XYZ file of C-alpha atoms in Angstrom:
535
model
C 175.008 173.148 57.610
C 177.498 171.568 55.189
C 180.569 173.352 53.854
C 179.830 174.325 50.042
C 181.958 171.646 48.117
C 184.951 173.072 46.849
C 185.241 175.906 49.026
C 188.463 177.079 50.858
C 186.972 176.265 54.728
C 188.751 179.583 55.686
C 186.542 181.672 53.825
C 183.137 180.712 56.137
C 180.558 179.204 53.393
C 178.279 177.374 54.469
C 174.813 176.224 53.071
C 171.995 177.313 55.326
C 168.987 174.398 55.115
C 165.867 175.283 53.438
C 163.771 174.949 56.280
C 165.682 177.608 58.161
C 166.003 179.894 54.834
C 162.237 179.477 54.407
C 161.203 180.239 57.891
C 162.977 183.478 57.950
C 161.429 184.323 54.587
C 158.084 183.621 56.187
C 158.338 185.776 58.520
C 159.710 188.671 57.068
C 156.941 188.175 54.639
C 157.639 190.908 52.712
C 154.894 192.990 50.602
C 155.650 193.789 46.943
C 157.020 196.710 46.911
C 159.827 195.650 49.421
C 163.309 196.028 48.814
C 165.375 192.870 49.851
C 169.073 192.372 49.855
C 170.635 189.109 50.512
C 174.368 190.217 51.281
C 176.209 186.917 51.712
C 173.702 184.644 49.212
C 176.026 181.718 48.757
C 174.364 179.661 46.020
C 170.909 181.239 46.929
C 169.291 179.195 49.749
C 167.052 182.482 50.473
C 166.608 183.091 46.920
C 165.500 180.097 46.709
C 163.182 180.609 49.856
C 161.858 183.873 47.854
C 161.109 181.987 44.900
C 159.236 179.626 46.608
C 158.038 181.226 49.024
C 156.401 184.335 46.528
C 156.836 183.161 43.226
C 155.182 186.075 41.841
C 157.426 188.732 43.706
C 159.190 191.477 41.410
C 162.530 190.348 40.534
C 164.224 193.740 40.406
C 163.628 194.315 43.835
C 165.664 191.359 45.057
C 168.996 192.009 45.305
C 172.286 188.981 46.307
C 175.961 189.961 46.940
C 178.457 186.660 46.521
C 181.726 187.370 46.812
C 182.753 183.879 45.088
C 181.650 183.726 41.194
C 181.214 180.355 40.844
C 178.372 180.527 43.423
C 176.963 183.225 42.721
C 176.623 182.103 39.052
C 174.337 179.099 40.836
C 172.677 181.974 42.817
C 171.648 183.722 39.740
C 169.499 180.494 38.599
C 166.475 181.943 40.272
C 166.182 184.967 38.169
C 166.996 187.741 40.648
C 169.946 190.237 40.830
C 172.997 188.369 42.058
C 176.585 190.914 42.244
C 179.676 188.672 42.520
C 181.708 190.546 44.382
C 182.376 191.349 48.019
C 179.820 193.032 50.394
C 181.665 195.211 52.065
C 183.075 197.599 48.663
C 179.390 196.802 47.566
C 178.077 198.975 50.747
C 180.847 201.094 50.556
C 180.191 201.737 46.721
C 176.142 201.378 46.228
C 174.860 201.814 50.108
C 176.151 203.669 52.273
C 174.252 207.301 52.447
C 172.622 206.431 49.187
C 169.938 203.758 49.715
C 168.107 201.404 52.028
C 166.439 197.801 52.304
C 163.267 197.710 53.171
C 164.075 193.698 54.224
C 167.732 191.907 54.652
C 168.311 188.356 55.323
C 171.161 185.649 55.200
C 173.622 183.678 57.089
C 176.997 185.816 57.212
C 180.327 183.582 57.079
C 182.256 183.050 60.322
C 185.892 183.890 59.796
C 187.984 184.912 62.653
C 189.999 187.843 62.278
C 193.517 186.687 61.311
C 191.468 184.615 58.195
C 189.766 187.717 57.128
C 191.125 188.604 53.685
C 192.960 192.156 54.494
C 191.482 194.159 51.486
C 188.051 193.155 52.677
C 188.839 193.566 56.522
C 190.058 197.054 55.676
C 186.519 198.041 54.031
C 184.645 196.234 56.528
C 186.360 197.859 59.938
C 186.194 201.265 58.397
C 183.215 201.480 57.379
C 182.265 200.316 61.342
C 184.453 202.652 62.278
C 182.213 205.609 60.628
C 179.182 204.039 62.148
C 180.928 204.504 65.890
C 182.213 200.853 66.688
C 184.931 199.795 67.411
C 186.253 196.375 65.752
C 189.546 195.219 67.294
C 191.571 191.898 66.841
C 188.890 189.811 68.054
C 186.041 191.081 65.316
C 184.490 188.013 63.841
C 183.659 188.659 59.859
C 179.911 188.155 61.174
C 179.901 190.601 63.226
C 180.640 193.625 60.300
C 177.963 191.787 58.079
C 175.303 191.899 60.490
C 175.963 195.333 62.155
C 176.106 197.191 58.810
C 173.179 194.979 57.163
C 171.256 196.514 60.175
C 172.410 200.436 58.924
C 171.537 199.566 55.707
C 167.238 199.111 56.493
C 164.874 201.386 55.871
C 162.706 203.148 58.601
C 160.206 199.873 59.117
C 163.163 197.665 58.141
C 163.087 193.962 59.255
C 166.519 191.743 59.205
C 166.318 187.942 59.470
C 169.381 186.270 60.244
C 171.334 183.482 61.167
C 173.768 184.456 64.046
C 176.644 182.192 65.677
C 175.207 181.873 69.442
C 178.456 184.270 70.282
C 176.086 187.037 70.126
C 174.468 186.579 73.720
C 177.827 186.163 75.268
C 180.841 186.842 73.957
C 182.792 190.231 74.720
C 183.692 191.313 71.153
C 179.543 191.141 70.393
C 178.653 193.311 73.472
C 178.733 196.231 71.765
C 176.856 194.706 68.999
C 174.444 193.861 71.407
C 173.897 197.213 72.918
C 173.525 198.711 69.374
C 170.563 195.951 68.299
C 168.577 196.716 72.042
C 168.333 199.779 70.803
C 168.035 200.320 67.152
C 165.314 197.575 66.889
C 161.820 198.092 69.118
C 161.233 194.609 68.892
C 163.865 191.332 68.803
C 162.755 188.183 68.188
C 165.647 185.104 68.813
C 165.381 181.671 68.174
C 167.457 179.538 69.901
C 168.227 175.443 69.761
C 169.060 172.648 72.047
C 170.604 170.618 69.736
C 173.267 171.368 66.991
C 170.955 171.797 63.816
C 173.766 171.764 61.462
C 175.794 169.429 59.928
C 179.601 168.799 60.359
C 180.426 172.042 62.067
C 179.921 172.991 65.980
C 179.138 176.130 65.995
C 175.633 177.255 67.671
C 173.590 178.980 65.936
C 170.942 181.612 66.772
C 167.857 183.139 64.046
C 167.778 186.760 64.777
C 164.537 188.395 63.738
C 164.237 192.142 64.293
C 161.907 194.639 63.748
C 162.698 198.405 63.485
C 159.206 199.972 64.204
C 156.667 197.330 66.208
C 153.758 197.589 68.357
C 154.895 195.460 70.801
C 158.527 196.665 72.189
C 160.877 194.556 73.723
C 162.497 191.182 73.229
C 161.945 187.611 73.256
C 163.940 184.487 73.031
C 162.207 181.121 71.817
C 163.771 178.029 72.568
C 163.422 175.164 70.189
C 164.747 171.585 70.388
C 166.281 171.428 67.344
C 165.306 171.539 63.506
C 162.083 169.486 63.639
C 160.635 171.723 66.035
C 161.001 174.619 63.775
C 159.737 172.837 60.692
C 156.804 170.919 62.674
C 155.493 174.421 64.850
C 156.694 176.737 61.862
C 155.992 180.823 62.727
C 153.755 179.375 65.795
C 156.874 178.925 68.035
C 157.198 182.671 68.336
C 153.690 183.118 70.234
C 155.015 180.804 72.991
C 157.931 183.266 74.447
C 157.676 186.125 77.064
C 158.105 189.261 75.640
C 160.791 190.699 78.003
C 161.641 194.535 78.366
C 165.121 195.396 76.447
C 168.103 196.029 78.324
C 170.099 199.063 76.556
C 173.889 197.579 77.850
C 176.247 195.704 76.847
C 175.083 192.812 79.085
C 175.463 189.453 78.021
C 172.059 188.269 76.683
C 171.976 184.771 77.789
C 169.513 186.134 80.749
C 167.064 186.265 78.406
C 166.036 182.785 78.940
C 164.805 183.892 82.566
C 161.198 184.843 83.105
C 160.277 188.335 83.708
C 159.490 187.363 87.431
C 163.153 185.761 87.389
C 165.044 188.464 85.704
C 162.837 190.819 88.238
C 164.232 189.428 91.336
C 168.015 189.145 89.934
C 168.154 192.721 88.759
C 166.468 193.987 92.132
C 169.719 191.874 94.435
C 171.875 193.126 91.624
C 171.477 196.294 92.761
C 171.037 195.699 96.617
C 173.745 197.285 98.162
C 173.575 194.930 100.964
C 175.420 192.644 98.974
C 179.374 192.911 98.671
C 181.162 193.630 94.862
C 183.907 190.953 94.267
C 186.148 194.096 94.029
C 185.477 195.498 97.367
C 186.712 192.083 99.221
C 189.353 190.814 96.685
C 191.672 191.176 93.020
C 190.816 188.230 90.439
C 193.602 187.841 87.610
C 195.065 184.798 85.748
C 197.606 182.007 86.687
C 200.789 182.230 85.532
C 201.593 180.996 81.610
C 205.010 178.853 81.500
C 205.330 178.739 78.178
C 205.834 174.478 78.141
C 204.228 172.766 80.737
C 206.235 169.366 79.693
C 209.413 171.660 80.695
C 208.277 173.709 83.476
C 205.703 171.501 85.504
C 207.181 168.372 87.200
C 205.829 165.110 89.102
C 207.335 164.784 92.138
C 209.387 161.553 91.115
C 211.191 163.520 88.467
C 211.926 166.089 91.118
C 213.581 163.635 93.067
C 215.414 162.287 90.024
C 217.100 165.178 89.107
C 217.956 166.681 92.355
C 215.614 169.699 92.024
C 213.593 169.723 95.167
C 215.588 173.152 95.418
C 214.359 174.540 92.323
C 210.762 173.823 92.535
C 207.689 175.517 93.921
C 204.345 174.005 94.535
C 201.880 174.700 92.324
C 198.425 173.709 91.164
C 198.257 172.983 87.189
C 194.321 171.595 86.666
C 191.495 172.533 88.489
C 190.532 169.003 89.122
C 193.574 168.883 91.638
C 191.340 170.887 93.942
C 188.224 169.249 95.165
C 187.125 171.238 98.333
C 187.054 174.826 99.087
C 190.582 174.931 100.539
C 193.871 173.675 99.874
C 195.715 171.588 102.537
C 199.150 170.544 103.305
C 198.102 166.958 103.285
C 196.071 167.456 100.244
C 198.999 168.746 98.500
C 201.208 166.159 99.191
C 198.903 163.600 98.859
C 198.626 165.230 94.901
C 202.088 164.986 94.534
C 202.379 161.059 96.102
C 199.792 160.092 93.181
C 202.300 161.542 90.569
C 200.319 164.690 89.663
C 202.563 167.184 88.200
C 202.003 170.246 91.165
C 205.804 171.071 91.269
C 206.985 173.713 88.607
C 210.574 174.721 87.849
C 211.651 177.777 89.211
C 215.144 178.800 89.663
C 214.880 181.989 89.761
C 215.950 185.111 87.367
C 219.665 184.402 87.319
C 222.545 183.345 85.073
C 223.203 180.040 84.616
C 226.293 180.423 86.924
C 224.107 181.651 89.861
C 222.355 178.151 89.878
C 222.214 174.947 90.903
C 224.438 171.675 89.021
C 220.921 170.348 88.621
C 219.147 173.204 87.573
C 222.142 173.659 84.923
C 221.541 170.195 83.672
C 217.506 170.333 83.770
C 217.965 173.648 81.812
C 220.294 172.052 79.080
C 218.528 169.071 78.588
C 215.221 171.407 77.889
C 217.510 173.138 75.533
C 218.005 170.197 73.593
C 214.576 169.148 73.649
C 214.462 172.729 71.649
C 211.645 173.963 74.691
C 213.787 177.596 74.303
C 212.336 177.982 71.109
C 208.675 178.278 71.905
C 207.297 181.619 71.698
C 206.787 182.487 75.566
C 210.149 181.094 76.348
C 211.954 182.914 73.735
C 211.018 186.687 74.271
C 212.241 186.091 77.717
C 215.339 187.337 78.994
C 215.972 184.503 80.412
C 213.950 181.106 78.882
C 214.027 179.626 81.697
C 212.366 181.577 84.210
C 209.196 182.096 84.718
C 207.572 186.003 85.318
C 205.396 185.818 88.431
C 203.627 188.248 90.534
C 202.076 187.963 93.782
C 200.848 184.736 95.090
C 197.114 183.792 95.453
C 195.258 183.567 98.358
C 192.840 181.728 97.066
C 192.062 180.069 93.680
C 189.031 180.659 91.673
C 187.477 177.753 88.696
C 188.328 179.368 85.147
C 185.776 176.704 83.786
C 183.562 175.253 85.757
C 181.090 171.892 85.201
C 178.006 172.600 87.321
C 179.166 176.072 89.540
C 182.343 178.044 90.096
C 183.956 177.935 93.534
C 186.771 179.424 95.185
C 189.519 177.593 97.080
C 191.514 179.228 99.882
C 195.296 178.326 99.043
C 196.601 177.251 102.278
C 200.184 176.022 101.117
C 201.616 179.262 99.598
C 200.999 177.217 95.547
C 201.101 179.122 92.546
C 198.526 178.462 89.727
C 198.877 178.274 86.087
C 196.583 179.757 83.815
C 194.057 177.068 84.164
C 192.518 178.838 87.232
C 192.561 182.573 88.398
C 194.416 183.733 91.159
C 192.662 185.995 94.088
C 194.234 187.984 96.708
C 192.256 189.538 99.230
C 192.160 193.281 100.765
C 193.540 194.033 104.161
C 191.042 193.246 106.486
C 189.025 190.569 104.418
C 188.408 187.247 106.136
C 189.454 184.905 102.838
C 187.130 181.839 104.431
C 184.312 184.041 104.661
C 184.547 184.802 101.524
C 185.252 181.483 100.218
C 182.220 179.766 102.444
C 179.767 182.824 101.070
C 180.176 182.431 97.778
C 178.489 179.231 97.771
C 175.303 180.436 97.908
C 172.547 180.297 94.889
C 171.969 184.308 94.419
C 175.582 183.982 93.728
C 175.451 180.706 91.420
C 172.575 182.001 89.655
C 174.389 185.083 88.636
C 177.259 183.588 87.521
C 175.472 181.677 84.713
C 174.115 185.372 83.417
C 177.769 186.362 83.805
C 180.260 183.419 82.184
C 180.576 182.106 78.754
C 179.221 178.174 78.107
C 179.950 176.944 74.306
C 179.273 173.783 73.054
C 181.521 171.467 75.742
C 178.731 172.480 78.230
C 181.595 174.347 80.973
C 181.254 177.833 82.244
C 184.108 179.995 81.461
C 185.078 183.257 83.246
C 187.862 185.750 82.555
C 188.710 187.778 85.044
C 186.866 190.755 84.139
C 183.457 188.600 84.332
C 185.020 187.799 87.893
C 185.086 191.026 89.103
C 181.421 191.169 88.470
C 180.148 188.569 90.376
C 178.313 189.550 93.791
C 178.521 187.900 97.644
C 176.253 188.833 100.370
C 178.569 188.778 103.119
C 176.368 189.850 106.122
C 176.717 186.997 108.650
C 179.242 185.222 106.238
C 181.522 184.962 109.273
C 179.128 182.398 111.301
C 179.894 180.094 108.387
C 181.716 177.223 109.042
C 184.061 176.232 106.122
C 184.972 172.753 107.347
C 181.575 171.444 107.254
C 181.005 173.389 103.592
C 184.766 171.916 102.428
C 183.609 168.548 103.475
C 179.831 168.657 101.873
C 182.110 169.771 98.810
C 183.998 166.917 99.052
C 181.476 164.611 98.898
C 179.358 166.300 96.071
C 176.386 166.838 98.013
C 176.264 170.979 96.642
C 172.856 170.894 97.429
C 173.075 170.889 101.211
C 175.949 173.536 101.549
C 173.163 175.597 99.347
C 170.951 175.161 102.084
C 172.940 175.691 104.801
C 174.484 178.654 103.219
C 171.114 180.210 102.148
C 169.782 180.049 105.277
C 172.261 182.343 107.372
C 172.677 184.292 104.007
C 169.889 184.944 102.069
C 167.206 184.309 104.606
C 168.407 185.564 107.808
C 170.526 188.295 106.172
C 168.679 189.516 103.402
C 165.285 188.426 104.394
C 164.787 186.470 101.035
C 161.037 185.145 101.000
C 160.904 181.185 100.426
C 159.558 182.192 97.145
C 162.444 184.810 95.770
C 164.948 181.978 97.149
C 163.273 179.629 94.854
C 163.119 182.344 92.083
C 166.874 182.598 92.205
C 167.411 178.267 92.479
C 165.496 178.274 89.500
C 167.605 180.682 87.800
C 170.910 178.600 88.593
C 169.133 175.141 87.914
C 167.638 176.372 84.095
C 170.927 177.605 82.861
C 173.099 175.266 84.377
C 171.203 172.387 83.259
C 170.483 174.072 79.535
C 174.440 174.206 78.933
C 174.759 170.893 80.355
C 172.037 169.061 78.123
C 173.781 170.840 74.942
C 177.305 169.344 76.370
C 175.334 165.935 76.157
C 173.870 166.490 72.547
C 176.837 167.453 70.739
């Protein structure tokens, strides 16, 4: 998908190739008397599709909106209705509570929210706003095109679209998602394991749904890339599961899972036998300094400026942590290789409460200007760093093939790069730490994180608080033998050991719901993986 020449890349034109215009035109394969509208036409690749596609089909009934004028004077070449103007004033004027599509297709620019033209943004949110969403800060432009395209279809309405993959996972899109599961019967989405466009690396997703269908639910078809769709054409839709629709706001990324697989996950989700993360601990992100070249230190340049005083352990990257706890020796064996696991911290007082060498660490950072930068300079004082409590534990932010947790033996504090945990009285931290290991647990936290295109999984805190431990006999664990299988990579056998005093003894998981769930961790692990590889 190549950036229309000329364009201003802020404004989120892109082509969309033929061979994905025309397969969506297939398959809405509309009858004469349809009503189509085309609200973000670009220089026509769907028109083009329609012209191809059904020659013969009555002009009048076509209908493109392109907010730039010199494209859609090239949209106009293929004799249908093209409005230059902007979408959102068009629904606002000609749509809304006066007519309906009977088809809509396109491929809706991406702009992020502080690149959305005001006067537009304005339209666009309010009209949302009537429809009962919510847009904040975070509202991608695609996200108002698709959601009031959808409002706009008749009562057999089909839509045809080509989505950025943010849909199935991201948390501004979760209502979105809760509003398609249940104002479509049917959902059709085609998904890719390769990039299919051009010099851009955004995923991309065709979303295909159906107001009114005989056969209810939704289905997600995996492709490998491009070829695939061109070579199997409106045949690679037979091959999916149709899959009952979830009315939530969960991310859809479980979709992948068979119906047998999704059966056995939602059945432990609700198992009360197995422990909420908020019933054993709190989750919430690592401190922010504001300049890690001021604030984080190797030991060496501790030493050289006299600050061993003013410093506090602390762990900066989550590589720094390799097993499920944090030692003393470990720690000091971080800061012998250089690794910068000391951060400046002299506390909040004047300059006259502090050390000579804090004084003189502080003034050279002034000079270096690090006083200036944002964080530092809506503090009271730049040079001091807001904490709360310290972790008990650290959790991966992004993880490469599964999350873990690490018990934080040494008192360090953690920058933003991990989450901190603290537990509730009474909870034994290592039980914890040891239990989550365990593949019921790993396979829900791919349905719960966020993976983009560099392959890691990525949790916030709130998709933290979500994830799920069975606990029962999590005390028999021993976390020296799991730290150690940690240590040397071999995941795989603290799975097993872990499984069996969890999920077999404890739960009574047959071999073949055990297996269920390893599948379920293996599929989407290795499906973000292999798109980290193809990018």
């Amino acid at each position: 998908m190549k950036p229309i020449e000329g364009y201003d890349k802020l404004r989120g034109g892109y082509y969309t190739p033929s061979d994905i215009a025309d397969f969506i035109v297939r398959w809405v394969g509309p009858t004469p008397e349809n009503t189509i509208l085309e609200p973000s036409c670009g220089d026509g690749s769907f028109l083009a599709a329609f012209k191809n596609i059904f020659p013969d089909y009555k002009q009048e009934n076509v209908t493109g909106i392109e907010l730039d004028p010199a494209e859609a004077a090239k949209a106009s070449q293929y004799g249908y209705k093209v409005i230059a103007g902007d979408f959102f004033s068009y629904y606002e004027r000609d749509v809304e509570e006066k007519k309906t599509f009977d088809v809509i297709v396109g491929n809706p620019p991406f702009i992020r929210y502080q690149n959305f033209d005001e006067k537009y943004r304005a339209v666009a949110f309010e009209l949302m706003r009537n429809h009962g969403f919510h847009p904040n800060r975070l509202t991608n432009i695609w996200l108002p095109f698709l959601l009031l395209s959808c409002e706009a279809l008749g009562e057999n309405g089909r839509i045809g679209m080509v989505i950025p993959a943010e849909l199935f996972q991201v948390n501004y899109a979760a209502e979105a998602r809760e509003y398609l599961s249940s104002h479509f019967e049917k959902l059709t989405i085609v998904t890719f394991k390769k990039l299919v466009f051009d010099d851009i690396q955004q995923e991309v997703v065709l979303l295909l749904g159906e107001k009114k269908s005989n056969k209810k639910g939704i289905r997600v078809v995996e492709l490998e890339g491009l070829n695939a769709l061109v070579n199997e054409g409106l045949n690679c839709l037979d091959r999916a599961e149709m899959k009952k629709l979830d009315h939530s706001t969960d991310k859809w990324v479980k979709y992948y899972l068979t119906n047998e697989e999704l059966e056995i996950l939602e059945r432990l989700n609700a198992d009360e036998r197995i422990s909420n993360a908020p019933e054993l601990f709190e989750v919430n992100v690592g401190l922010v300094s504001g300049e890690n070249d001021f604030f984080l230190v190797n030991w060496e340049n501790v030493k050289e400026r006299k600050l061993e005083g003013d410093v506090t352990p602390i762990i900066s990257r989550s590589e720094q942590v390799k097993g499920v706890f944090l030692s003393e020796d470990e720690y000091l064996g971080l800061r012998e290789k250089g690794k910068k696991v000391s951060i400046f911290t002299p506390g909040d007082k004047s300059l006259d409460e502090l050390s000579e060498s804090a004084r003189i660490y502080i003034a050279w950072g002034e000079n270096e200007g690090y006083n200036k930068n944002y964080k530092c300079r809506i503090r009271k004082r730049w040079y001091h760093v807001p904490m709360s409590w310290t972790a008990d534990a650290f959790l991966i932010r992004q993880a490469n093939l599964y999350p873990k947790m690490i018990i934080n033996t040494v008192g360090a504090l953690v920058t933003d790069t991990l989450h901190k945990v603290r537990f509730h009285e009474g909870v034994d931290g290592n039980a914890v730490a040891s239990a989550f290991l365990n593949t019921y647990t790993l396979a829900l936290s791919e349905t719960l994180g966020r993976s983009y295109g560099g392959g890691v999984l990525t949790f916030e805190p709130g998709e933290m608080r979500r994830m799920r431990i069975p606990m029962q006999g999590a005390e028999k664990l021993d976390i020296q033998k799991i730290d150690r299988l940690q240590r040397e990579g071999k995941y795989e056998e603290i799975l097993l050991y872990t499984d069996q005093v969890l999920l077999y003894e404890n739960l009574n998981l047959t071999e073949r719901e055990v297996s269920l769930l390893h599948s379920i961790w293996s599929k989407m692990r290795d499906r973000r993986l292999t798109r980290k590889r193809s990018t």
